[in-house]
Coordinates of C-alpha atoms in Angstrom, one line a residue:
M1 CA 12.5 10.8 40.4
S2 CA 12.8 13.5 37.9
T3 CA 14.1 17.0 38.7
A4 CA 13.0 18.7 35.5
Q5 CA 13.2 22.5 35.8
S6 CA 10.3 24.9 35.4
P7 CA 9.9 28.6 36.2
E8 CA 11.6 29.7 39.4
N9 CA 8.4 30.8 41.0
Q10 CA 7.6 27.1 41.3
A11 CA 10.8 26.4 43.3
V12 CA 10.7 23.8 46.1
A13 CA 13.6 23.2 48.4
L14 CA 14.1 19.7 49.8
I15 CA 16.3 18.8 52.8
A16 CA 16.3 15.1 53.4
G17 CA 18.3 12.5 55.3
P18 CA 18.5 10.1 58.3
T19 CA 16.9 11.0 61.6
A20 CA 18.9 13.4 63.9
S21 CA 21.1 14.7 61.1
G22 CA 20.2 18.3 61.6
K23 CA 17.7 18.7 58.8
S24 CA 15.3 20.8 60.8
D25 CA 17.8 23.5 61.8
L26 CA 19.1 23.8 58.3
A27 CA 15.5 24.0 56.9
V28 CA 14.7 26.9 59.3
R29 CA 17.9 28.8 58.4
L30 CA 17.1 28.3 54.7
A31 CA 13.5 29.5 55.1
Q32 CA 14.7 32.5 57.1
R33 CA 17.1 33.4 54.3
I34 CA 14.3 33.0 51.7
E35 CA 12.0 35.4 53.7
A36 CA 14.9 37.8 54.1
S37 CA 15.1 37.9 50.2
G38 CA 11.5 39.1 50.1
R39 CA 9.6 35.9 49.5
P40 CA 7.3 33.9 51.8
S41 CA 8.4 30.5 53.0
A42 CA 7.4 27.7 55.3
V43 CA 8.9 24.4 56.4
V44 CA 6.7 21.5 55.3
N45 CA 7.2 18.3 57.2
A46 CA 8.1 15.1 55.4
D47 CA 8.6 12.8 58.4
S48 CA 6.1 10.0 59.0
Q49 CA 6.2 10.3 62.8
Q50 CA 6.1 14.0 63.1
V51 CA 2.8 14.1 61.4
Y52 CA 1.0 12.7 64.5
A53 CA -0.3 15.1 67.1
D54 CA 0.2 12.4 69.8
L55 CA 4.0 12.2 69.3
E56 CA 5.4 15.7 70.0
I57 CA 8.3 14.4 72.1
L58 CA 9.0 11.0 70.7
S59 CA 9.1 12.3 67.2
A60 CA 11.3 15.2 68.2
R61 CA 8.8 17.6 66.6
P62 CA 10.3 21.1 66.6
G63 CA 9.0 23.4 69.3
K64 CA 8.1 27.0 69.0
H65 CA 11.6 28.2 70.0
E66 CA 13.1 25.9 67.3
M67 CA 10.9 27.2 64.5
G68 CA 12.8 30.5 64.4
G69 CA 9.7 32.5 63.5
I70 CA 9.1 30.4 60.4
E71 CA 5.7 28.8 59.7
H72 CA 5.7 25.0 60.0
R73 CA 3.1 22.9 58.2
L74 CA 2.0 19.3 58.5
F75 CA 3.6 18.9 61.9
G76 CA 1.2 17.2 64.3
T77 CA -1.6 17.4 61.7
W78 CA -2.9 13.9 62.0
D79 CA -4.7 12.3 65.0
G80 CA -3.0 9.0 65.9
A81 CA -6.3 7.2 65.4
Q82 CA -6.1 8.0 61.7
P83 CA -3.1 6.4 59.8
C84 CA -1.3 8.8 57.5
S85 CA -0.3 7.0 54.4
A86 CA 2.2 8.3 51.9
A87 CA -0.7 9.1 49.5
D88 CA -2.5 11.0 52.3
W89 CA 0.6 13.0 53.2
A90 CA 1.5 13.7 49.5
G91 CA -2.1 15.0 48.9
Q92 CA -1.8 17.5 51.8
A93 CA 1.8 18.4 50.8
K94 CA 0.7 19.3 47.3
Q95 CA -1.9 21.7 48.7
E96 CA 0.7 23.4 51.0
I97 CA 3.1 23.7 48.1
A98 CA 0.4 25.1 45.8
D99 CA -0.6 27.7 48.4
L100 CA 3.0 28.9 48.9
H101 CA 3.5 29.1 45.1
A102 CA 0.3 31.1 44.7
R103 CA 1.8 33.7 47.0
G104 CA 5.2 33.7 45.3
G105 CA 6.8 31.7 48.1
V106 CA 9.2 28.8 48.4
P107 CA 8.3 25.7 50.4
V108 CA 11.1 23.9 52.2
L109 CA 10.3 20.2 52.5
C110 CA 12.1 18.7 55.5
G111 CA 12.2 15.0 56.5
G112 CA 13.6 11.6 56.3
T113 CA 10.6 9.4 55.1
G114 CA 11.8 8.4 51.6
L115 CA 8.4 6.9 50.6
Y116 CA 6.6 10.2 51.4
I117 CA 9.1 12.1 49.2
R118 CA 9.0 9.6 46.4
T119 CA 5.2 9.6 46.4
L120 CA 5.0 13.4 46.2
L121 CA 7.5 13.6 43.4
D122 CA 6.7 10.5 41.3
G123 CA 3.0 9.9 42.2
I124 CA 1.2 6.8 43.3
S125 CA 0.4 3.5 41.6
P126 CA -3.2 3.2 40.7
V127 CA -3.7 -0.2 42.4
P128 CA -7.4 -1.1 42.6
P129 CA -8.9 -1.8 46.1
I130 CA -7.8 -5.2 47.4
D131 CA -10.5 -7.9 47.8
P132 CA -11.1 -8.1 51.6
D133 CA -11.2 -12.0 51.5
I134 CA -7.8 -12.1 49.7
R135 CA -6.3 -9.7 52.1
A136 CA -7.5 -11.7 55.1
Q137 CA -6.1 -14.9 53.6
V138 CA -2.7 -13.4 52.8
R139 CA -2.4 -11.8 56.3
A140 CA -3.2 -15.1 57.9
L141 CA -0.3 -16.9 56.2
P142 CA 2.7 -18.0 58.3
V143 CA 5.9 -16.2 57.3
E144 CA 7.5 -19.2 55.5
A145 CA 4.3 -19.8 53.5
L146 CA 4.0 -16.2 52.7
R147 CA 7.5 -16.1 51.3
K148 CA 7.0 -19.3 49.3
C149 CA 3.8 -18.0 47.8
L150 CA 5.4 -14.7 46.8
I151 CA 8.3 -16.4 45.1
G152 CA 5.9 -18.5 43.1
E153 CA 3.4 -15.7 42.2
D154 CA 5.6 -12.5 42.1
P155 CA 9.3 -13.5 41.9
A156 CA 10.4 -10.0 41.2
S157 CA 9.0 -8.7 44.4
A158 CA 10.3 -11.7 46.3
A159 CA 13.8 -11.0 45.0
R160 CA 13.6 -7.3 46.0
L161 CA 12.0 -7.6 49.5
N162 CA 13.8 -8.7 52.6
E163 CA 12.4 -12.1 53.8
R164 CA 11.7 -10.5 57.2
D165 CA 9.7 -7.7 55.7
I166 CA 6.3 -9.3 56.4
Q167 CA 4.2 -6.1 55.7
R168 CA 5.7 -5.5 52.2
M169 CA 5.6 -9.1 51.3
S170 CA 2.0 -9.4 52.3
R171 CA 1.2 -6.2 50.3
A172 CA 2.9 -7.6 47.1
L173 CA 1.1 -11.0 47.4
E174 CA -2.3 -9.5 48.0
V175 CA -1.9 -7.1 45.0
V176 CA -1.0 -9.9 42.6
R177 CA -3.8 -12.2 43.8
S178 CA -6.4 -9.5 43.8
T179 CA -5.5 -7.7 40.6
G180 CA -3.8 -10.3 38.5
Q181 CA -0.8 -8.0 38.0
S182 CA 2.3 -7.7 40.1
L183 CA 3.0 -4.7 42.3
G184 CA 5.9 -3.8 40.1
W185 CA 3.6 -3.7 37.1
W186 CA 1.4 -1.2 38.9
Q187 CA 4.3 0.9 40.1
E188 CA 5.4 1.5 36.5
R189 CA 2.1 3.3 36.0
K190 CA 2.5 5.9 38.7
A191 CA 0.5 9.1 38.3
G192 CA 0.0 12.4 40.2
G193 CA 3.6 13.3 41.0
I194 CA 4.8 16.9 40.9
A195 CA 8.4 16.4 39.8
E196 CA 7.7 17.7 36.3
D197 CA 5.9 20.8 37.5
I198 CA 8.4 22.3 39.9
S199 CA 12.0 23.5 40.1
L200 CA 13.4 21.2 42.7
H201 CA 16.4 22.2 44.8
P202 CA 17.3 19.0 46.8
L203 CA 20.0 18.3 49.4
V204 CA 20.5 14.9 51.1
L205 CA 22.3 15.0 54.4
I206 CA 24.5 11.9 55.0
P207 CA 26.8 12.7 58.0
D208 CA 29.3 10.4 59.6
R209 CA 27.5 7.4 60.9
D210 CA 29.2 7.3 64.4
W211 CA 28.5 11.0 64.8
L212 CA 24.8 10.4 63.9
Y213 CA 24.4 7.4 66.2
E214 CA 25.8 9.4 69.1
R215 CA 23.2 12.1 68.4
C216 CA 20.4 9.4 68.2
D217 CA 21.4 8.0 71.6
R218 CA 21.6 11.5 73.2
R219 CA 18.3 12.5 71.7
F220 CA 16.5 9.4 73.1
D221 CA 17.8 10.1 76.6
W222 CA 16.5 13.7 76.3
M223 CA 13.1 12.4 75.2
L224 CA 12.8 10.2 78.3
E225 CA 13.8 13.2 80.5
A226 CA 11.4 15.6 78.6
G227 CA 8.2 13.6 79.2
A228 CA 8.1 10.8 76.6
I229 CA 6.8 8.3 79.3
E230 CA 3.9 10.6 80.1
E231 CA 3.3 11.1 76.4
V232 CA 3.0 7.3 75.8
A233 CA 0.9 6.9 78.9
T234 CA -1.6 9.4 77.5
L235 CA -1.5 7.6 74.2
A236 CA -2.1 4.3 75.9
R237 CA -5.2 5.6 77.7
R238 CA -6.8 6.2 74.3
G239 CA -7.0 2.4 73.7
L240 CA -6.0 2.6 70.1
D241 CA -5.5 -0.3 67.8
P242 CA -1.9 -1.5 68.5
T243 CA -1.3 -2.0 64.8
L244 CA -1.7 1.7 64.0
P245 CA 1.5 3.5 62.9
V246 CA 1.4 5.8 65.9
M247 CA 1.4 2.8 68.3
R248 CA 4.4 1.3 66.4
A249 CA 6.5 4.5 66.3
I250 CA 10.0 4.2 67.7
G251 CA 9.9 4.4 71.5
V252 CA 6.2 3.7 71.9
P253 CA 6.4 -0.1 72.2
E254 CA 9.4 0.2 74.5
I255 CA 7.8 2.6 76.9
L256 CA 4.5 0.7 76.8
A257 CA 6.5 -2.3 78.0
Y258 CA 7.9 -0.2 80.9
L259 CA 4.4 1.0 81.8
E260 CA 3.3 -2.6 81.9
D261 CA 6.3 -3.6 84.1
E262 CA 7.8 -5.7 81.4
L263 CA 11.0 -3.6 81.1
D264 CA 12.9 -1.4 83.5
L265 CA 13.8 2.2 82.5
A266 CA 17.4 1.3 81.6
S267 CA 16.2 -1.4 79.3
V268 CA 13.7 1.0 77.7
A269 CA 16.5 3.5 77.0
E270 CA 18.8 0.8 75.5
A271 CA 15.9 -0.7 73.4
G272 CA 14.8 2.7 72.2
K273 CA 18.3 3.7 71.2
T274 CA 18.9 0.5 69.4
A275 CA 15.6 0.9 67.4
T276 CA 16.5 4.5 66.5
R277 CA 20.0 3.5 65.3
Q278 CA 18.5 0.6 63.2
Y279 CA 16.0 3.0 61.7
A280 CA 18.8 5.5 60.9
K281 CA 20.8 2.7 59.3
R282 CA 17.9 1.9 57.0
Q283 CA 17.5 5.6 56.1
F284 CA 21.3 5.7 55.3
T285 CA 20.8 2.9 52.9
W286 CA 17.8 4.5 51.2
F287 CA 19.2 7.9 50.8
R288 CA 22.6 6.6 49.5
N289 CA 20.9 4.6 46.8
Q290 CA 17.4 5.8 46.0
P291 CA 17.5 9.5 45.2
P292 CA 18.9 10.5 41.7
R293 CA 22.7 10.6 41.5
D294 CA 22.6 14.3 40.6
W295 CA 21.0 15.2 43.9
P296 CA 23.8 16.8 46.1
R297 CA 24.9 14.9 49.2
A298 CA 26.5 16.6 52.2
D299 CA 28.5 14.7 54.8
K300 CA 29.4 17.8 56.9
K301 CA 28.1 18.0 60.5
T302 CA 27.6 21.8 60.1
I303 CA 26.9 23.3 56.7
A304 CA 26.0 26.7 55.3
E305 CA 22.6 26.7 53.7
Y306 CA 23.7 29.3 51.1
D307 CA 26.5 27.0 49.8
F308 CA 24.0 24.4 48.6
F309 CA 21.0 26.5 47.7
V310 CA 22.7 29.4 46.0
S311 CA 20.5 28.9 42.9
L312 CA 17.5 29.9 44.9
F313 CA 18.8 33.4 45.4
Q314 CA 20.1 34.1 41.9

């Protein structure tokens, strides 16, 4: 992901990192400071769960009192019945960024979904539509057969992907079978990213892992007390396809099991906390290794926004 510089009126701040690491609070403080300097600002969501209107509580979407008088965009924008892909989000994020730039403002991107951020900055691969018959054949394969086929037809993807990552392995196999080229070949031809057109001011938050896990546990308890069960019950009444992202969001399957008398509340809490910590662990790995090495990393629990974004105010 390039961070090539361009005129400062095209500045974009980015605060990224694992769930529950304090990104939202820092983003609001930074946007407040930007507005105090005389420029408009807004916090633009880059979290794949906070985009859904149905998940206000379970996604820990910021409430009005947490927004600090700052405009927030792309929070709760998608209905759960409509999946929000990385390309969908990036297209909308580009529009929000362009709107703020047109007014001389500075967008503050905030979130922990690495694929969203990468798609916005680097663009998307121009993979042609997948043949429906090939997709059906691939998705019907048992896991062992899927893995064996991928090793034979796209060994590079097989080496890169975890053998339990059925979704990504299926995607790689259907791409090579449908297009005749590997997913890696297509990914080298990405287009539409904005990295070369903006002045990016990134910060990756990577706090102490034990501290973060404790926050994750505490937050899930708060969610249950704040109405997460009622939120999922409302979602369940919609009768949505269980494979939709909104139905697979952390906490939703666990609470659905409780509503169907398959788990007691204590088991829901433990399962939800475990799933959250596992997700945070994967984010730790991604943000330690994927962003460019010159992106600043902060491991402090409390940081001053000015210390890391001083270049925005010079």
